PDB file of C-alpha atoms in Angstrom:
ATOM      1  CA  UNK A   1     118.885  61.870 -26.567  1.00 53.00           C
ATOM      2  CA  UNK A   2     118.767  58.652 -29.057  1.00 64.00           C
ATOM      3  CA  UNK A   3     120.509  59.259 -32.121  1.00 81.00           C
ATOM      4  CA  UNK A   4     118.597  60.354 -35.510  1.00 82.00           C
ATOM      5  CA  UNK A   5     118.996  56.962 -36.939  1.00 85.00           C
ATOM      6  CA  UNK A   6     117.312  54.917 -34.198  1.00 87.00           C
ATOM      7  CA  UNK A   7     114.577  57.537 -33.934  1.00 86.00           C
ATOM      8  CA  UNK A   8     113.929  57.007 -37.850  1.00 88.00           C
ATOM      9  CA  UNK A   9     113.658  53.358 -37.246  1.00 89.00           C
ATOM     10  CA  UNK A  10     111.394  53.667 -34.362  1.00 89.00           C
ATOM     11  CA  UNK A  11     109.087  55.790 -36.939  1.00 89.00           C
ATOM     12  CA  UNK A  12     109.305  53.337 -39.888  1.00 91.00           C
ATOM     13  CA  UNK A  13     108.601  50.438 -36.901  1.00 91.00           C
ATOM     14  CA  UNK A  14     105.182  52.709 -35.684  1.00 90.00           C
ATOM     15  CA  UNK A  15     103.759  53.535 -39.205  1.00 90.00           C
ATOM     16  CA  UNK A  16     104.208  49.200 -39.813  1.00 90.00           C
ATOM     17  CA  UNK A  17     102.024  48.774 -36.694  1.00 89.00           C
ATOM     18  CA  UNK A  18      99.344  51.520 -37.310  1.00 89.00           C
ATOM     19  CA  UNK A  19      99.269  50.130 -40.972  1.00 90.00           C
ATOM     20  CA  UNK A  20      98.491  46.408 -39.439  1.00 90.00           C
ATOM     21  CA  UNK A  21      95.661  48.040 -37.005  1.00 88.00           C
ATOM     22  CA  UNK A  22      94.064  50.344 -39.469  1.00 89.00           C
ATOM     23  CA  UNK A  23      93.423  47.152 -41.869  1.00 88.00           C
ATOM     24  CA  UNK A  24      91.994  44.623 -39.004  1.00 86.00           C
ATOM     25  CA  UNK A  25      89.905  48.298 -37.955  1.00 84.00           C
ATOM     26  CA  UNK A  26      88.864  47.980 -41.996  1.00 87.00           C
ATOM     27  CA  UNK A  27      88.065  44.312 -41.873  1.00 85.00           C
ATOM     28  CA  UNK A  28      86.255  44.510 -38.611  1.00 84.00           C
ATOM     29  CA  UNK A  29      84.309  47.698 -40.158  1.00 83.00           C
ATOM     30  CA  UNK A  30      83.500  45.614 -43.394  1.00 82.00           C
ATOM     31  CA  UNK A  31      82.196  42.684 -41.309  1.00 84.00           C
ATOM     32  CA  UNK A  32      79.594  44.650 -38.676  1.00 82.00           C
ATOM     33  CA  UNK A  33      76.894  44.814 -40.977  1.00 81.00           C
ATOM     34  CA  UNK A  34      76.539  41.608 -41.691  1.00 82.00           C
ATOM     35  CA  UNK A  35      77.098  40.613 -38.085  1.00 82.00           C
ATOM     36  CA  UNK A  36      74.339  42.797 -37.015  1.00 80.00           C
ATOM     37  CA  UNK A  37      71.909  41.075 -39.475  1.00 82.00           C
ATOM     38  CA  UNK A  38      72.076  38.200 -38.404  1.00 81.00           C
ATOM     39  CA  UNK A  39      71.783  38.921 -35.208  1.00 78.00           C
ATOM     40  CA  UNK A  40      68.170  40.173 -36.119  1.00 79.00           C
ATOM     41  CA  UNK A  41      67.509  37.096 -38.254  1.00 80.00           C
ATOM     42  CA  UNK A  42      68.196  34.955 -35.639  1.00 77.00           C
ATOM     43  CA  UNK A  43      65.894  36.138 -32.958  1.00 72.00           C
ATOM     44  CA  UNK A  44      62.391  34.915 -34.213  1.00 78.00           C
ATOM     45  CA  UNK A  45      63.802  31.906 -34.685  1.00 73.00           C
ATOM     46  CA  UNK A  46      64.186  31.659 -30.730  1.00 70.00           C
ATOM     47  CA  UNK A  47      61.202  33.613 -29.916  1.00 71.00           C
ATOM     48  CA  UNK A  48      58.785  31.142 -31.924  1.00 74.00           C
ATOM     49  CA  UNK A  49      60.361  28.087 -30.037  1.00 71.00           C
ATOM     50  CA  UNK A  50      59.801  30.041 -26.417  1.00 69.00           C
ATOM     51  CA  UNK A  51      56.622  30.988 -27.578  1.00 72.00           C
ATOM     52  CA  UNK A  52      55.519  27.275 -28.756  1.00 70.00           C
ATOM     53  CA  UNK A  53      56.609  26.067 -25.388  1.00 71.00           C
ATOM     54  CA  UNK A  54      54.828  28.260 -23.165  1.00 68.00           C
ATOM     55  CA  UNK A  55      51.403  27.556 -25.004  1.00 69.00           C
ATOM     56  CA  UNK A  56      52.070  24.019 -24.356  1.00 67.00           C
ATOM     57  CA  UNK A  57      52.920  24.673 -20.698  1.00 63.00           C
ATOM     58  CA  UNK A  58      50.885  26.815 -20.323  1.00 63.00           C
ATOM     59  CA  UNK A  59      47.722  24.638 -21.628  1.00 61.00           C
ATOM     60  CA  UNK A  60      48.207  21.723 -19.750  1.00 58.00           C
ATOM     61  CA  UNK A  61      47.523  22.012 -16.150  1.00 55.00           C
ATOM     62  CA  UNK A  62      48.655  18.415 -15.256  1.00 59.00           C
ATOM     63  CA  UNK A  63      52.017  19.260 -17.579  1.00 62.00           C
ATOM     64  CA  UNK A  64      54.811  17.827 -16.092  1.00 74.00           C
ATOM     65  CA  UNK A  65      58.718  17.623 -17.602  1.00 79.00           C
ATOM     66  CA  UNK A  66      62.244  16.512 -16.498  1.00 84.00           C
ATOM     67  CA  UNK A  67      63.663  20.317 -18.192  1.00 85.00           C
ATOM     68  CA  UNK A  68      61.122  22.295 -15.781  1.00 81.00           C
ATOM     69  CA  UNK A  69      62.016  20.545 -12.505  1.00 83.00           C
ATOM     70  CA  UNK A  70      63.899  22.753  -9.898  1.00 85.00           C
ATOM     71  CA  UNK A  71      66.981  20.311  -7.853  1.00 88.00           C
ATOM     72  CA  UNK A  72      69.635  20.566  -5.548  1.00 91.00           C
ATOM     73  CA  UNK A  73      73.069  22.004  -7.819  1.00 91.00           C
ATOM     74  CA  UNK A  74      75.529  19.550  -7.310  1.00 92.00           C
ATOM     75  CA  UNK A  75      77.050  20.445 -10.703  1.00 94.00           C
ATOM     76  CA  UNK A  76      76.917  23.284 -13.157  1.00 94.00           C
ATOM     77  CA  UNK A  77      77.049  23.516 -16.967  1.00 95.00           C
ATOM     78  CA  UNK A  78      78.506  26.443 -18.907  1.00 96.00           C
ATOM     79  CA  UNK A  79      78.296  26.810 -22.596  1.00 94.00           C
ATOM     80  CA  UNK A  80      81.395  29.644 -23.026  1.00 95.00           C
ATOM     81  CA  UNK A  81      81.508  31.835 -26.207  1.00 94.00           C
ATOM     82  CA  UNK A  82      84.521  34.168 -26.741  1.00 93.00           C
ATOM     83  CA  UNK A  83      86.429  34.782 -29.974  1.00 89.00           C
ATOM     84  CA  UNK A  84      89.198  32.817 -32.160  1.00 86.00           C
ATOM     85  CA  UNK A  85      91.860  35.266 -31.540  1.00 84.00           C
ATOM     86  CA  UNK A  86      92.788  38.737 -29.063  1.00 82.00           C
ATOM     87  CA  UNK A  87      93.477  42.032 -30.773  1.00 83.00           C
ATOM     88  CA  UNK A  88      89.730  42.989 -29.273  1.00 84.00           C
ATOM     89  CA  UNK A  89      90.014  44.960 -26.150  1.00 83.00           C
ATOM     90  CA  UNK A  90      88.816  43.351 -23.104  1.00 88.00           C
ATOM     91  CA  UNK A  91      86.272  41.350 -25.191  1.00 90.00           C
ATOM     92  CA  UNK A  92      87.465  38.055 -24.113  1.00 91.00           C
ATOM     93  CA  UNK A  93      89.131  38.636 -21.006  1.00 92.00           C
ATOM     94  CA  UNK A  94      85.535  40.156 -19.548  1.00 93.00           C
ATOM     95  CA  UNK A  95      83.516  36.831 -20.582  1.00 93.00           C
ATOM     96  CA  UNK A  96      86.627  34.641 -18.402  1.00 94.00           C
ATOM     97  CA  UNK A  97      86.339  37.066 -15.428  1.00 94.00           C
ATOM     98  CA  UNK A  98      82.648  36.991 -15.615  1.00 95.00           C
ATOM     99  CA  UNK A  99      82.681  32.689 -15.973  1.00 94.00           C
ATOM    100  CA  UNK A 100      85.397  32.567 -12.774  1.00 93.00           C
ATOM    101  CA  UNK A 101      83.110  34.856 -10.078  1.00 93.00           C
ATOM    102  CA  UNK A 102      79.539  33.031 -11.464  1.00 92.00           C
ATOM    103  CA  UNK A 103      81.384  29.730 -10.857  1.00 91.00           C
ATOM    104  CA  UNK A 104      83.442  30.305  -7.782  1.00 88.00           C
ATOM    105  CA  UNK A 105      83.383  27.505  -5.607  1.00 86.00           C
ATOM    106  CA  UNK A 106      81.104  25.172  -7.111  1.00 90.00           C
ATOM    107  CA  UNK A 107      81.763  21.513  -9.500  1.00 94.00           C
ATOM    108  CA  UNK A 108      81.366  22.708 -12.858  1.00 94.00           C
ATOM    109  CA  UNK A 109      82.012  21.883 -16.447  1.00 95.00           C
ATOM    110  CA  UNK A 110      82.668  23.887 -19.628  1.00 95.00           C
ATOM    111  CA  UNK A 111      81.845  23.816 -23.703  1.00 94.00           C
ATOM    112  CA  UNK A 112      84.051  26.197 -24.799  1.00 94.00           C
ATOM    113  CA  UNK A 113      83.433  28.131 -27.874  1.00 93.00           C
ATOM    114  CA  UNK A 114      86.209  29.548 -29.709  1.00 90.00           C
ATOM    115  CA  UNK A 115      89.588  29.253 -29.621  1.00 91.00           C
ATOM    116  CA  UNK A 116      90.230  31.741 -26.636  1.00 93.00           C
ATOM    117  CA  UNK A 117      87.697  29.842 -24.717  1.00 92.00           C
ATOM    118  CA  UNK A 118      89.689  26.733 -24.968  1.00 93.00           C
ATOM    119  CA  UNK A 119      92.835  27.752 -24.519  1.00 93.00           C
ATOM    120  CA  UNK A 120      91.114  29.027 -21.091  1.00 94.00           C
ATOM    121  CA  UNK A 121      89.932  26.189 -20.037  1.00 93.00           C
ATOM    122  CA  UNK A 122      92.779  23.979 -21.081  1.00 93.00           C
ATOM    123  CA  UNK A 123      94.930  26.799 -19.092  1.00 93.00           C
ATOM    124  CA  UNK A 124      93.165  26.511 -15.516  1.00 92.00           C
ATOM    125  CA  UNK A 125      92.740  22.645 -15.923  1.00 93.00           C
ATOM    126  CA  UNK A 126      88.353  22.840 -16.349  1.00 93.00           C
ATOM    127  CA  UNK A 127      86.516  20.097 -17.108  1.00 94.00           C
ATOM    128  CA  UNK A 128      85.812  20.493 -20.893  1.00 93.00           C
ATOM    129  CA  UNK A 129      82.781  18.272 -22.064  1.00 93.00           C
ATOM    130  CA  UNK A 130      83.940  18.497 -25.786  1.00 91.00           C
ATOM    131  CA  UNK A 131      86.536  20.647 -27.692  1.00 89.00           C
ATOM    132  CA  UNK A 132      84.646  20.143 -31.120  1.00 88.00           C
ATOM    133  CA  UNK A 133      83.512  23.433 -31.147  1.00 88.00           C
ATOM    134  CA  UNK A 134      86.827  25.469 -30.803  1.00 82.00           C
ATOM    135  CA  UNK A 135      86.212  27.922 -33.702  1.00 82.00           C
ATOM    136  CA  UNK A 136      83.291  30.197 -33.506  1.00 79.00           C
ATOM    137  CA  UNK A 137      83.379  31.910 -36.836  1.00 76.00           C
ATOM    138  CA  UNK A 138      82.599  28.279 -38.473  1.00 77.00           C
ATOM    139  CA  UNK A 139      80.029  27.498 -36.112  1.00 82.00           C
ATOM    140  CA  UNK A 140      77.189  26.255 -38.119  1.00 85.00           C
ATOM    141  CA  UNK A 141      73.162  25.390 -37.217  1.00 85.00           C
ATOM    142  CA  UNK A 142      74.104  22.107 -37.292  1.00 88.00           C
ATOM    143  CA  UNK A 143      76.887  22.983 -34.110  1.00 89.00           C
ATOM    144  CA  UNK A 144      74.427  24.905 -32.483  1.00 89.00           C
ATOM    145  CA  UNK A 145      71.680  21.993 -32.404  1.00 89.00           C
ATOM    146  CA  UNK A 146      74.526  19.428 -31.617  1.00 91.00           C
ATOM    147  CA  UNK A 147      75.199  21.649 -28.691  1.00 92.00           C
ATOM    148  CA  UNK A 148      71.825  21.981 -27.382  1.00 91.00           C
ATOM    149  CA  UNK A 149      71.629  18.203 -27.331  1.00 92.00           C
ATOM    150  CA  UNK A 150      73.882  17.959 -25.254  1.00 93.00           C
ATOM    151  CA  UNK A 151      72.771  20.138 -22.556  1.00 93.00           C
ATOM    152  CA  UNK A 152      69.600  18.600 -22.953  1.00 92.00           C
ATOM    153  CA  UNK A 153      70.717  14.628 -22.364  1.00 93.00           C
ATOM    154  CA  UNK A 154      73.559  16.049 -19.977  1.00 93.00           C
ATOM    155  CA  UNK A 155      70.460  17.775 -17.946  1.00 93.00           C
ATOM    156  CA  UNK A 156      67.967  15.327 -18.346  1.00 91.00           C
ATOM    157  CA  UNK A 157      70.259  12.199 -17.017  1.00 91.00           C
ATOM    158  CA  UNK A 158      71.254  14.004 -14.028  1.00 91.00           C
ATOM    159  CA  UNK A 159      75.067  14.886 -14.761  1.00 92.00           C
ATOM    160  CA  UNK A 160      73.917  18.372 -14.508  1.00 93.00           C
ATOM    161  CA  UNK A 161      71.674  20.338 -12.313  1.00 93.00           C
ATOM    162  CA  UNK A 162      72.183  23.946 -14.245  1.00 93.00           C
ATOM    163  CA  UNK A 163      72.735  24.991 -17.245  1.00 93.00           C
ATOM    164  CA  UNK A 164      74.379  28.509 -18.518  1.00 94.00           C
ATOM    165  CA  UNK A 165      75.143  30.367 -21.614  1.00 93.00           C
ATOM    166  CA  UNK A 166      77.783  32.779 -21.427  1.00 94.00           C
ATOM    167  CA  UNK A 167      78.308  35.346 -24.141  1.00 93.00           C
ATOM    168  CA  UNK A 168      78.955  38.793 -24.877  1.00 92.00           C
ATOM    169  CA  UNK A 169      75.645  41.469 -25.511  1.00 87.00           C
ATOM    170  CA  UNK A 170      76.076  43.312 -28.899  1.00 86.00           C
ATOM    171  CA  UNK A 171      74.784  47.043 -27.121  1.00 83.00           C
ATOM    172  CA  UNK A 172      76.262  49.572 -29.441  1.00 82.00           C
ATOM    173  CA  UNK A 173      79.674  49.967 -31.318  1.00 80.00           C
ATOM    174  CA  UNK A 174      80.868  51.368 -28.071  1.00 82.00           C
ATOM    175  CA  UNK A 175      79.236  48.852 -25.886  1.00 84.00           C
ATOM    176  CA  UNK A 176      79.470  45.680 -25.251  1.00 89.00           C
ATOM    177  CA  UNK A 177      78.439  43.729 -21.795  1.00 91.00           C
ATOM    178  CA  UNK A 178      79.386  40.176 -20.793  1.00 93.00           C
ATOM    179  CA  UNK A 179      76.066  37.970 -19.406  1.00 91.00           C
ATOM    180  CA  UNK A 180      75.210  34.824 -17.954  1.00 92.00           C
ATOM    181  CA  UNK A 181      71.897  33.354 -18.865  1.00 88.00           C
ATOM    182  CA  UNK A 182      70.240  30.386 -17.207  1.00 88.00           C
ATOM    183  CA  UNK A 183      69.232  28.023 -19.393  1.00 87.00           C
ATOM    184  CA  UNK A 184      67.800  24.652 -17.578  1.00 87.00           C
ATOM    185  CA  UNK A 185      65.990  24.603 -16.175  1.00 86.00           C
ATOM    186  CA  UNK A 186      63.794  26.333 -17.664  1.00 81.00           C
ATOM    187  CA  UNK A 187      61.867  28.751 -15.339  1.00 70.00           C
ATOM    188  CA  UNK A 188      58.323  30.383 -15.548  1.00 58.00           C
ATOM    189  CA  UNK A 189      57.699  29.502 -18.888  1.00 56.00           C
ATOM    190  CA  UNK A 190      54.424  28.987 -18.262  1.00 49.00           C
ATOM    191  CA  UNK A 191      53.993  32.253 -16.206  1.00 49.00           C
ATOM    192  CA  UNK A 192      54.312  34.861 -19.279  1.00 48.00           C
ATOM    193  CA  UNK A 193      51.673  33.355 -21.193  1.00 44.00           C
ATOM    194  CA  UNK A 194      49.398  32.777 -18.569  1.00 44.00           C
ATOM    195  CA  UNK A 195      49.975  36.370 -17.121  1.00 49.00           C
ATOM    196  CA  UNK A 196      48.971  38.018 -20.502  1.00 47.00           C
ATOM    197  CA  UNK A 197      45.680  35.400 -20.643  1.00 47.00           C
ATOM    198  CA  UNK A 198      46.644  33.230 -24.015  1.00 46.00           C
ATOM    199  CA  UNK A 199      45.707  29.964 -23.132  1.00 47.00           C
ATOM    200  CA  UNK A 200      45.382  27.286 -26.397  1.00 46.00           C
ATOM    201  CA  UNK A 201      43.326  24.698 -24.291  1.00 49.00           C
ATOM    202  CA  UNK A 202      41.872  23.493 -27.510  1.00 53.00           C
ATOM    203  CA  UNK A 203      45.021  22.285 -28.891  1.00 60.00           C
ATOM    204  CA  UNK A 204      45.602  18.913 -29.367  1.00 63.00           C
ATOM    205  CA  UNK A 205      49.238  17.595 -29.387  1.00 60.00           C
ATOM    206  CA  UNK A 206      50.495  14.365 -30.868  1.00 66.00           C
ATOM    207  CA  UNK A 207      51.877  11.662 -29.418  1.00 71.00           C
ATOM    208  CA  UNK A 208      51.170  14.299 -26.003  1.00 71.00           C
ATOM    209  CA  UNK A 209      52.426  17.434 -24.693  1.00 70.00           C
ATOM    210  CA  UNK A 210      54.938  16.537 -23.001  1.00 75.00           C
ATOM    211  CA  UNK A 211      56.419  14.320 -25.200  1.00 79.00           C
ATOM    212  CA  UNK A 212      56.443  17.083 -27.798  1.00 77.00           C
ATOM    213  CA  UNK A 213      57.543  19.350 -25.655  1.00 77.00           C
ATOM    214  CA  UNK A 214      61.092  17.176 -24.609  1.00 81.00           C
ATOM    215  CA  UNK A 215      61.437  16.991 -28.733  1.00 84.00           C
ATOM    216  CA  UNK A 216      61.002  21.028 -28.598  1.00 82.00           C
ATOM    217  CA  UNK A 217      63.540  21.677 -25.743  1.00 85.00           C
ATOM    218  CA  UNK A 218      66.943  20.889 -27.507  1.00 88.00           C
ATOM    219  CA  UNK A 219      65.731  22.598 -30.050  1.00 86.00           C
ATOM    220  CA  UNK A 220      65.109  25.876 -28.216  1.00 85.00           C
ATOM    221  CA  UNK A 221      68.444  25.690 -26.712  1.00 89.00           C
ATOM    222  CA  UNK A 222      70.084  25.377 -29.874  1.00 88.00           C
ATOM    223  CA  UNK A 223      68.126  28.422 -30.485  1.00 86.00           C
ATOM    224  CA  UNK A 224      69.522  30.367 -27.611  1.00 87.00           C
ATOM    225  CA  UNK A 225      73.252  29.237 -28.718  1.00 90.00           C
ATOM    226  CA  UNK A 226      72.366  31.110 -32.106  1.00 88.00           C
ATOM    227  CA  UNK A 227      71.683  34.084 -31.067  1.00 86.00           C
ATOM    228  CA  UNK A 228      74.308  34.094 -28.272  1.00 88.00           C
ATOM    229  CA  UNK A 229      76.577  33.530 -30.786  1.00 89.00           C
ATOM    230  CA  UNK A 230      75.207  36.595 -33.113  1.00 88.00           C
ATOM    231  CA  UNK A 231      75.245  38.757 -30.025  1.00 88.00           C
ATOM    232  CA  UNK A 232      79.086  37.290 -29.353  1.00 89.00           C
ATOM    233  CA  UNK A 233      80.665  37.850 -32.979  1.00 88.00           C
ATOM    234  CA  UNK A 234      78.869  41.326 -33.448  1.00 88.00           C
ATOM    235  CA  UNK A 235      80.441  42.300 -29.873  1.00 90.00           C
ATOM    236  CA  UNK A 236      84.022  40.599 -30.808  1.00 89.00           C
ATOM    237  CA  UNK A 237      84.116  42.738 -34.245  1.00 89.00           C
ATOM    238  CA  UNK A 238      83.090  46.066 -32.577  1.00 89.00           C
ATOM    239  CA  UNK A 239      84.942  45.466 -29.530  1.00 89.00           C
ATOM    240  CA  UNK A 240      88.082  45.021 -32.113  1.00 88.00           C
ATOM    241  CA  UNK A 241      87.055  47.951 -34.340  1.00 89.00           C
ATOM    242  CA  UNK A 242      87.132  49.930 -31.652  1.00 88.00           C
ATOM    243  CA  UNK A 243      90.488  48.459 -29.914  1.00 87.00           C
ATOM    244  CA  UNK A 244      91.722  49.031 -33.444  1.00 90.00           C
ATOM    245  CA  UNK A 245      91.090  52.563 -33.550  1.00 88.00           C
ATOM    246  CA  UNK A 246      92.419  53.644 -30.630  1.00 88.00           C
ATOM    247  CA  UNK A 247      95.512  51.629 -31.512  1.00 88.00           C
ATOM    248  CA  UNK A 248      95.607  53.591 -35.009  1.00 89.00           C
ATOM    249  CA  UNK A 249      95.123  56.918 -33.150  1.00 90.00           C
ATOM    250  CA  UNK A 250      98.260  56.110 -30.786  1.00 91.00           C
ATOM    251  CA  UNK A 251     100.639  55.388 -33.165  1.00 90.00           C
ATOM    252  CA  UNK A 252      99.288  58.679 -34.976  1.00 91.00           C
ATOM    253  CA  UNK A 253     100.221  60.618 -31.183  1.00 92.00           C
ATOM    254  CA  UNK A 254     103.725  58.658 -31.737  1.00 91.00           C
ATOM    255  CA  UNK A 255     104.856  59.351 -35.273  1.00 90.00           C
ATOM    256  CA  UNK A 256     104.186  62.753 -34.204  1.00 91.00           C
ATOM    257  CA  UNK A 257     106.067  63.292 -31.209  1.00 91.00           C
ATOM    258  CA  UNK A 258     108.948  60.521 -32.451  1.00 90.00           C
ATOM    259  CA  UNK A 259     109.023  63.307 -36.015  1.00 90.00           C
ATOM    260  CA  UNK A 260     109.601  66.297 -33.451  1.00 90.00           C
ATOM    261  CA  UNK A 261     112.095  64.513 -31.605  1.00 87.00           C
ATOM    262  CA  UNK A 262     113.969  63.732 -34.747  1.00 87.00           C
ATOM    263  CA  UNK A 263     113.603  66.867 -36.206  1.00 88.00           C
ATOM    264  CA  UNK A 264     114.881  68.401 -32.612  1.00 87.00           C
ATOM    265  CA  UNK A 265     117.786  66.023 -33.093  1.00 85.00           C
ATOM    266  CA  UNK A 266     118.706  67.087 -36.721  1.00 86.00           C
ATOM    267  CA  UNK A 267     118.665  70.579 -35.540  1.00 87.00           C
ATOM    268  CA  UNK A 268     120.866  69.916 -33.004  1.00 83.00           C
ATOM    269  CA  UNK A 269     123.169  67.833 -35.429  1.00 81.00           C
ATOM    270  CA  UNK A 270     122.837  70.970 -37.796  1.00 85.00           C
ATOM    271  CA  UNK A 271     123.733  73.430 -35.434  1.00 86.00           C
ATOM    272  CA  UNK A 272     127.253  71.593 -33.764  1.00 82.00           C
ATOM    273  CA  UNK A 273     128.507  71.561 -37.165  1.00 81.00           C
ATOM    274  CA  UNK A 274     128.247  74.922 -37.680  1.00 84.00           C
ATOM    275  CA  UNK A 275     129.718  75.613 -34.666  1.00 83.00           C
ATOM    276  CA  UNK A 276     132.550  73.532 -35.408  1.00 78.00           C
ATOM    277  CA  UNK A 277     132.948  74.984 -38.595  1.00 81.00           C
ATOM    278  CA  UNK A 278     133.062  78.243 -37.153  1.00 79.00           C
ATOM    279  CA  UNK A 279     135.289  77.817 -34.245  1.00 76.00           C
ATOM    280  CA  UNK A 280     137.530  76.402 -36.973  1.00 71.00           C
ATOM    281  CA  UNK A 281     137.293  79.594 -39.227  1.00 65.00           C
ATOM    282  CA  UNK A 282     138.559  81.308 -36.189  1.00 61.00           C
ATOM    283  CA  UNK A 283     141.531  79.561 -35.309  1.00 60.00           C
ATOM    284  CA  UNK A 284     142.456  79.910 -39.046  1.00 53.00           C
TER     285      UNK A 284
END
């Protein structure tokens, strides 16, 4: 049995640890609601640009653009969101194993987001089209549209047939589920609107449709980056709320049992010295 005094220092070593997780389990708590906000402020944002360019699409008949056209993948992109640091369950380590089966065995190339995601890529020597994005917490509008320019110009010169966002899906508290979305091109656009009938045929655009549409695109995508990154940050902060807790909770299981232990061993402690005071009564 370990003696009293390392079992003391074991406890003083667990209550520093559960004091640690029970304040990143208050921070993360603090931060949720404002995570989850803006994860609802962001959507219209991205559902007026889809909806602007599938009445365009959808009103020209003749509509033709380099961001709709279908070709062979020779290359794919991946725009990568994970967090800044660990402490958050298997929040980050789900997004990598998700990235590694989607691009098994093809050419691909990576924008990291976040610090985890770079130190990732950097790790299993990817091809990383820029690391200026390595901290997602100070990702800004202006990031997000820089971001979508690229996969535009990257898609639209040919360097890459598909592009990807991968990011985490803000469920519940308790819930949180990795996904791939395909980005570019960009597929049956014109479908949805057509299926439900509204058709804008009157609408003129200036210079043309397709011209504004190519000026909407980037746009759009920097759209979708948003809100993947809402999704991502509300998912990292309950995914580490919840990592938190549990951590909190063990320590809790281990103070206890460590306090019985060391109460067993004082007892113990107790009782040889009154034996030995005893047995030396009796000699006397």
């Amino acid at each position: 049995m370990a003696s009293m005094k390392d079992i003391k220092t074991r406890i003083k070593s667990v209550q520093s640890t559960r004091q640690i997780t029970k304040a990143m389990e208050l921070v993360a708590s603090s931060k949720m609601r404002k995570a989850r906000e803006r994860v609802e402020n962001t959507r219209p944002y991205f559902l007026h640009l889809r909806d602007t360019l599938s009445e365009i699409a959808a009103s020209n008949t003749d509509f033709t653009s380099v961001y709709l056209v279908e070709r062979p993948v020779k290359k794919k992109g991946y725009v990568l969101i994970a967090g800044d640091r660990g402490l958050a369950g298997g929040y980050n380590s789900n997004m990598f194993k998700l990235l590694r089966r989607h691009a098994d065995g093809c050419d691909f190339c990576v924008i990291p987001v976040g610090k985890k995601a770079v130190e990732f890529c950097k790790s299993r020597h990817m091809e990383i089209v820029t690391e200026r994005f390595a901290l997602t917490e100070q990702m800004k509008v202006a990031d997000c549209q820089e971001m979508g320019a690229i996969m535009a110009d990257s898609f639209a010169k040919g360097n890459v047939d598909e592009f990807y966002v991968g990011y985490t899906t803000f469920v519940s508290m308790l819930s949180q589920r990795p996904e791939m979305l395909k980005v570019l091109p960009i597929n049956n656009i014109d479908g949805e609107k057509a299926e439900k009938g509204v058709v804008h045929s009157l609408i003129e655009y200036e210079p043309d449709a397709e011209t504004l549409f190519n000026i909407i695109v980037p746009q759009y995508l920097s759209g979708i980056v948003m809100g993947a990154l809402a999704e991502s940050w509300a998912s990292e902060l309950a995914a580490r709320r919840t990592a938190m807790d549990a951590a909190s909770k063990n320590a809790d299981t281990m103070v206890s049992t460590l306090t019985l232990q060391y109460n067993r061993a004082r007892q113990a402690a107790i009782t040889q010295e009154i034996t030995e005071i005893v047995g030396g009564a009796g000699e006397g």
